[in-house]
Structure formats: structure tokens, C-alpha cells
């Protein structure tokens, strides 16, 4: 019986941990990753409109202070209003910008202000897969 109660308590604790609300930082981090991935998908999609190819590059590093200017520039880009996916992406970028400058203003720590790092990001190397011989 004690074993069953212990198991029940453990499962209850696990459920409580998973239902905790996200922190401001985790929300900004997840939204920036979502935007970056959506932008990559948009760039590689088969139905790429010519205006999509002209969009400013969108690589987001929320630890770089220049990300705020990058988001402003992307949202203010005057073309592609007729492309639904771009409009949705701009709305997500606007939301991220708003969260960063108002709700999370005091919670975020910028580690750099290197704007060129957002234009030419150094991505971590991809680990080679191990193939069986």
C-alpha cells in the first residue's frame, strides 16, 4: 500500500511540474526559435513568392541586443503584405518584440550587441552521424 501511495505522490508531483507556467525567458526563447524555424520553412517552401526572397534575413538570438532592431526592421518591411505566411510571421515577430520590450524588459540579459552576428550567424557544427561498417 505504501508503494502505491508513493507512486501516486510521485506522479502527482510530475503533473504539477509540467503544468507550471512558462517564465518570461522561456516564452521569449521558444517564440524566437519558432519564428526562426518558420522563416527557414518559408524561404525553402516551393510556393516561394518573389517578394519572400527579398525579405530581410531573420536569424534571432535573444541574447544579442541587436535583435530588437532586427525585429523592428522585419515587421516594418513594406513588401509581401499579400502573402499570408509572411503576414503571420510578421505578427509573431511583432508579438516577440512587444514581449521583449514590455513584459520581459527587466528579465532579459543581453550578452552582446554584435549586430553582424545576426546577419552572418555562426551556427554550431552538426555532429557527424556514426555509420556502421
mmCIF file of C-alpha atoms in Angstrom:
data_model
loop_
_atom_site.group_PDB
_atom_site.id
_atom_site.type_symbol
_atom_site.label_atom_id
_atom_site.label_comp_id
_atom_site.label_asym_id
_atom_site.label_seq_id
_atom_site.Cartn_x
_atom_site.Cartn_y
_atom_site.Cartn_z
ATOM 1 C CA UNK A 1 0.000 0.000 0.000
ATOM 2 C CA UNK A 2 2.882 2.369 0.824
ATOM 3 C CA UNK A 3 4.388 1.645 -2.571
ATOM 4 C CA UNK A 4 1.139 2.591 -4.295
ATOM 5 C CA UNK A 5 0.874 5.839 -2.307
ATOM 6 C CA UNK A 6 4.496 6.686 -3.098
ATOM 7 C CA UNK A 7 3.881 6.091 -6.793
ATOM 8 C CA UNK A 8 0.750 8.238 -6.681
ATOM 9 C CA UNK A 9 2.641 11.071 -4.948
ATOM 10 C CA UNK A 10 5.448 10.879 -7.490
ATOM 11 C CA UNK A 11 3.040 11.044 -10.432
ATOM 12 C CA UNK A 12 1.163 13.944 -8.844
ATOM 13 C CA UNK A 13 4.397 15.871 -8.381
ATOM 14 C CA UNK A 14 5.353 15.227 -12.007
ATOM 15 C CA UNK A 15 2.000 16.598 -13.179
ATOM 16 C CA UNK A 16 2.425 19.736 -11.087
ATOM 17 C CA UNK A 17 5.887 20.381 -12.509
ATOM 18 C CA UNK A 18 4.648 20.080 -16.096
ATOM 19 C CA UNK A 19 1.771 22.497 -15.523
ATOM 20 C CA UNK A 20 3.922 25.327 -14.204
ATOM 21 C CA UNK A 21 3.523 28.476 -16.297
ATOM 22 C CA UNK A 22 6.414 29.350 -18.598
ATOM 23 C CA UNK A 23 8.813 32.025 -17.466
ATOM 24 C CA UNK A 24 9.224 35.178 -19.459
ATOM 25 C CA UNK A 25 12.628 33.993 -20.668
ATOM 26 C CA UNK A 26 11.348 30.576 -21.760
ATOM 27 C CA UNK A 27 8.474 32.186 -23.657
ATOM 28 C CA UNK A 28 10.827 34.574 -25.489
ATOM 29 C CA UNK A 29 13.248 31.750 -26.250
ATOM 30 C CA UNK A 30 10.582 29.404 -27.610
ATOM 31 C CA UNK A 31 8.904 32.139 -29.677
ATOM 32 C CA UNK A 32 12.230 33.223 -31.193
ATOM 33 C CA UNK A 33 13.021 29.627 -32.167
ATOM 34 C CA UNK A 34 9.537 29.232 -33.633
ATOM 35 C CA UNK A 35 9.951 32.410 -35.701
ATOM 36 C CA UNK A 36 13.403 31.398 -36.934
ATOM 37 C CA UNK A 37 12.139 27.960 -37.970
ATOM 38 C CA UNK A 38 9.049 29.415 -39.669
ATOM 39 C CA UNK A 39 11.260 31.816 -41.606
ATOM 40 C CA UNK A 40 13.506 28.959 -42.746
ATOM 41 C CA UNK A 41 10.467 26.960 -43.858
ATOM 42 C CA UNK A 42 9.095 29.981 -45.711
ATOM 43 C CA UNK A 43 12.396 30.514 -47.517
ATOM 44 C CA UNK A 44 12.581 26.876 -48.617
ATOM 45 C CA UNK A 45 8.914 26.409 -49.457
ATOM 46 C CA UNK A 46 8.049 25.519 -53.044
ATOM 47 C CA UNK A 47 5.442 28.247 -53.253
ATOM 48 C CA UNK A 48 8.004 30.992 -52.626
ATOM 49 C CA UNK A 49 6.812 34.332 -53.870
ATOM 50 C CA UNK A 50 9.430 36.664 -55.355
ATOM 51 C CA UNK A 51 8.889 39.142 -52.513
ATOM 52 C CA UNK A 52 9.685 36.428 -49.953
ATOM 53 C CA UNK A 53 13.148 36.111 -51.469
ATOM 54 C CA UNK A 54 13.680 39.840 -50.825
ATOM 55 C CA UNK A 55 12.730 39.712 -47.129
ATOM 56 C CA UNK A 56 15.438 40.698 -44.664
ATOM 57 C CA UNK A 57 17.280 37.724 -43.219
ATOM 58 C CA UNK A 58 15.709 36.633 -39.959
ATOM 59 C CA UNK A 59 18.060 34.899 -37.548
ATOM 60 C CA UNK A 60 17.143 35.661 -33.948
ATOM 61 C CA UNK A 61 19.437 35.446 -30.954
ATOM 62 C CA UNK A 62 17.599 36.835 -27.952
ATOM 63 C CA UNK A 63 20.890 37.279 -26.100
ATOM 64 C CA UNK A 64 22.013 39.868 -28.667
ATOM 65 C CA UNK A 65 20.719 43.416 -28.080
ATOM 66 C CA UNK A 66 20.549 43.999 -31.850
ATOM 67 C CA UNK A 67 17.689 41.508 -32.078
ATOM 68 C CA UNK A 68 15.299 44.333 -31.153
ATOM 69 C CA UNK A 69 16.317 46.375 -34.205
ATOM 70 C CA UNK A 70 16.200 43.233 -36.349
ATOM 71 C CA UNK A 71 12.616 42.538 -35.264
ATOM 72 C CA UNK A 72 11.596 46.176 -35.882
ATOM 73 C CA UNK A 73 13.105 46.108 -39.369
ATOM 74 C CA UNK A 74 11.432 42.835 -40.249
ATOM 75 C CA UNK A 75 7.995 43.944 -39.057
ATOM 76 C CA UNK A 76 8.316 47.293 -40.853
ATOM 77 C CA UNK A 77 9.410 45.711 -44.163
ATOM 78 C CA UNK A 78 6.926 47.209 -46.641
ATOM 79 C CA UNK A 79 6.538 44.294 -49.052
ATOM 80 C CA UNK A 80 4.777 40.933 -49.012
ATOM 81 C CA UNK A 81 1.552 42.057 -47.312
ATOM 82 C CA UNK A 82 -0.391 39.831 -49.715
ATOM 83 C CA UNK A 83 1.459 36.659 -48.687
ATOM 84 C CA UNK A 84 -0.419 35.143 -45.744
ATOM 85 C CA UNK A 85 2.575 33.267 -44.316
ATOM 86 C CA UNK A 86 4.644 36.469 -44.244
ATOM 87 C CA UNK A 87 1.847 38.376 -42.524
ATOM 88 C CA UNK A 88 1.595 35.650 -39.884
ATOM 89 C CA UNK A 89 5.365 35.669 -39.404
ATOM 90 C CA UNK A 90 5.375 39.463 -39.041
ATOM 91 C CA UNK A 91 2.642 39.180 -36.415
ATOM 92 C CA UNK A 92 4.712 36.656 -34.435
ATOM 93 C CA UNK A 93 7.758 38.939 -34.723
ATOM 94 C CA UNK A 94 5.679 41.894 -33.525
ATOM 95 C CA UNK A 95 4.470 39.817 -30.592
ATOM 96 C CA UNK A 96 8.033 38.805 -29.679
ATOM 97 C CA UNK A 97 9.188 42.429 -29.875
ATOM 98 C CA UNK A 98 6.334 43.552 -27.624
ATOM 99 C CA UNK A 99 7.070 40.825 -25.093
ATOM 100 C CA UNK A 100 10.772 41.704 -25.050
ATOM 101 C CA UNK A 101 10.382 45.468 -24.626
ATOM 102 C CA UNK A 102 7.478 45.491 -22.207
ATOM 103 C CA UNK A 103 6.634 42.301 -20.323
ATOM 104 C CA UNK A 104 10.152 40.862 -20.077
ATOM 105 C CA UNK A 105 12.114 44.094 -20.124
ATOM 106 C CA UNK A 106 13.665 43.527 -16.702
ATOM 107 C CA UNK A 107 14.062 39.764 -17.015
ATOM 108 C CA UNK A 108 16.233 39.576 -20.136
ATOM 109 C CA UNK A 109 20.007 39.855 -20.132
ATOM 110 C CA UNK A 110 21.748 40.753 -23.372
ATOM 111 C CA UNK A 111 25.204 39.218 -23.568
ATOM 112 C CA UNK A 112 26.312 41.050 -26.714
ATOM 113 C CA UNK A 113 25.402 43.841 -29.090
ATOM 114 C CA UNK A 114 27.134 42.461 -32.179
ATOM 115 C CA UNK A 115 24.702 43.219 -34.999
ATOM 116 C CA UNK A 116 26.827 41.473 -37.623
ATOM 117 C CA UNK A 117 26.367 38.209 -35.709
ATOM 118 C CA UNK A 118 22.665 38.336 -36.622
ATOM 119 C CA UNK A 119 23.483 38.904 -40.291
ATOM 120 C CA UNK A 120 26.108 36.153 -40.523
ATOM 121 C CA UNK A 121 25.425 33.750 -37.671
ATOM 122 C CA UNK A 122 27.994 31.180 -36.688
ATOM 123 C CA UNK A 123 25.893 28.094 -36.243
ATOM 124 C CA UNK A 124 27.068 25.193 -34.088
ATOM 125 C CA UNK A 125 28.586 22.345 -36.091
ATOM 126 C CA UNK A 126 26.391 19.409 -36.920
ATOM 127 C CA UNK A 127 27.606 16.262 -35.254
ATOM 128 C CA UNK A 128 28.500 13.621 -37.813
ATOM 129 C CA UNK A 129 26.372 10.537 -37.708
ATOM 130 C CA UNK A 130 28.005 7.285 -36.789
ATOM 131 C CA UNK A 131 27.657 4.779 -39.571
ATOM 132 C CA UNK A 132 28.085 1.103 -39.037
ATOM 133 C CA UNK A 133 30.703 -0.633 -41.137
#
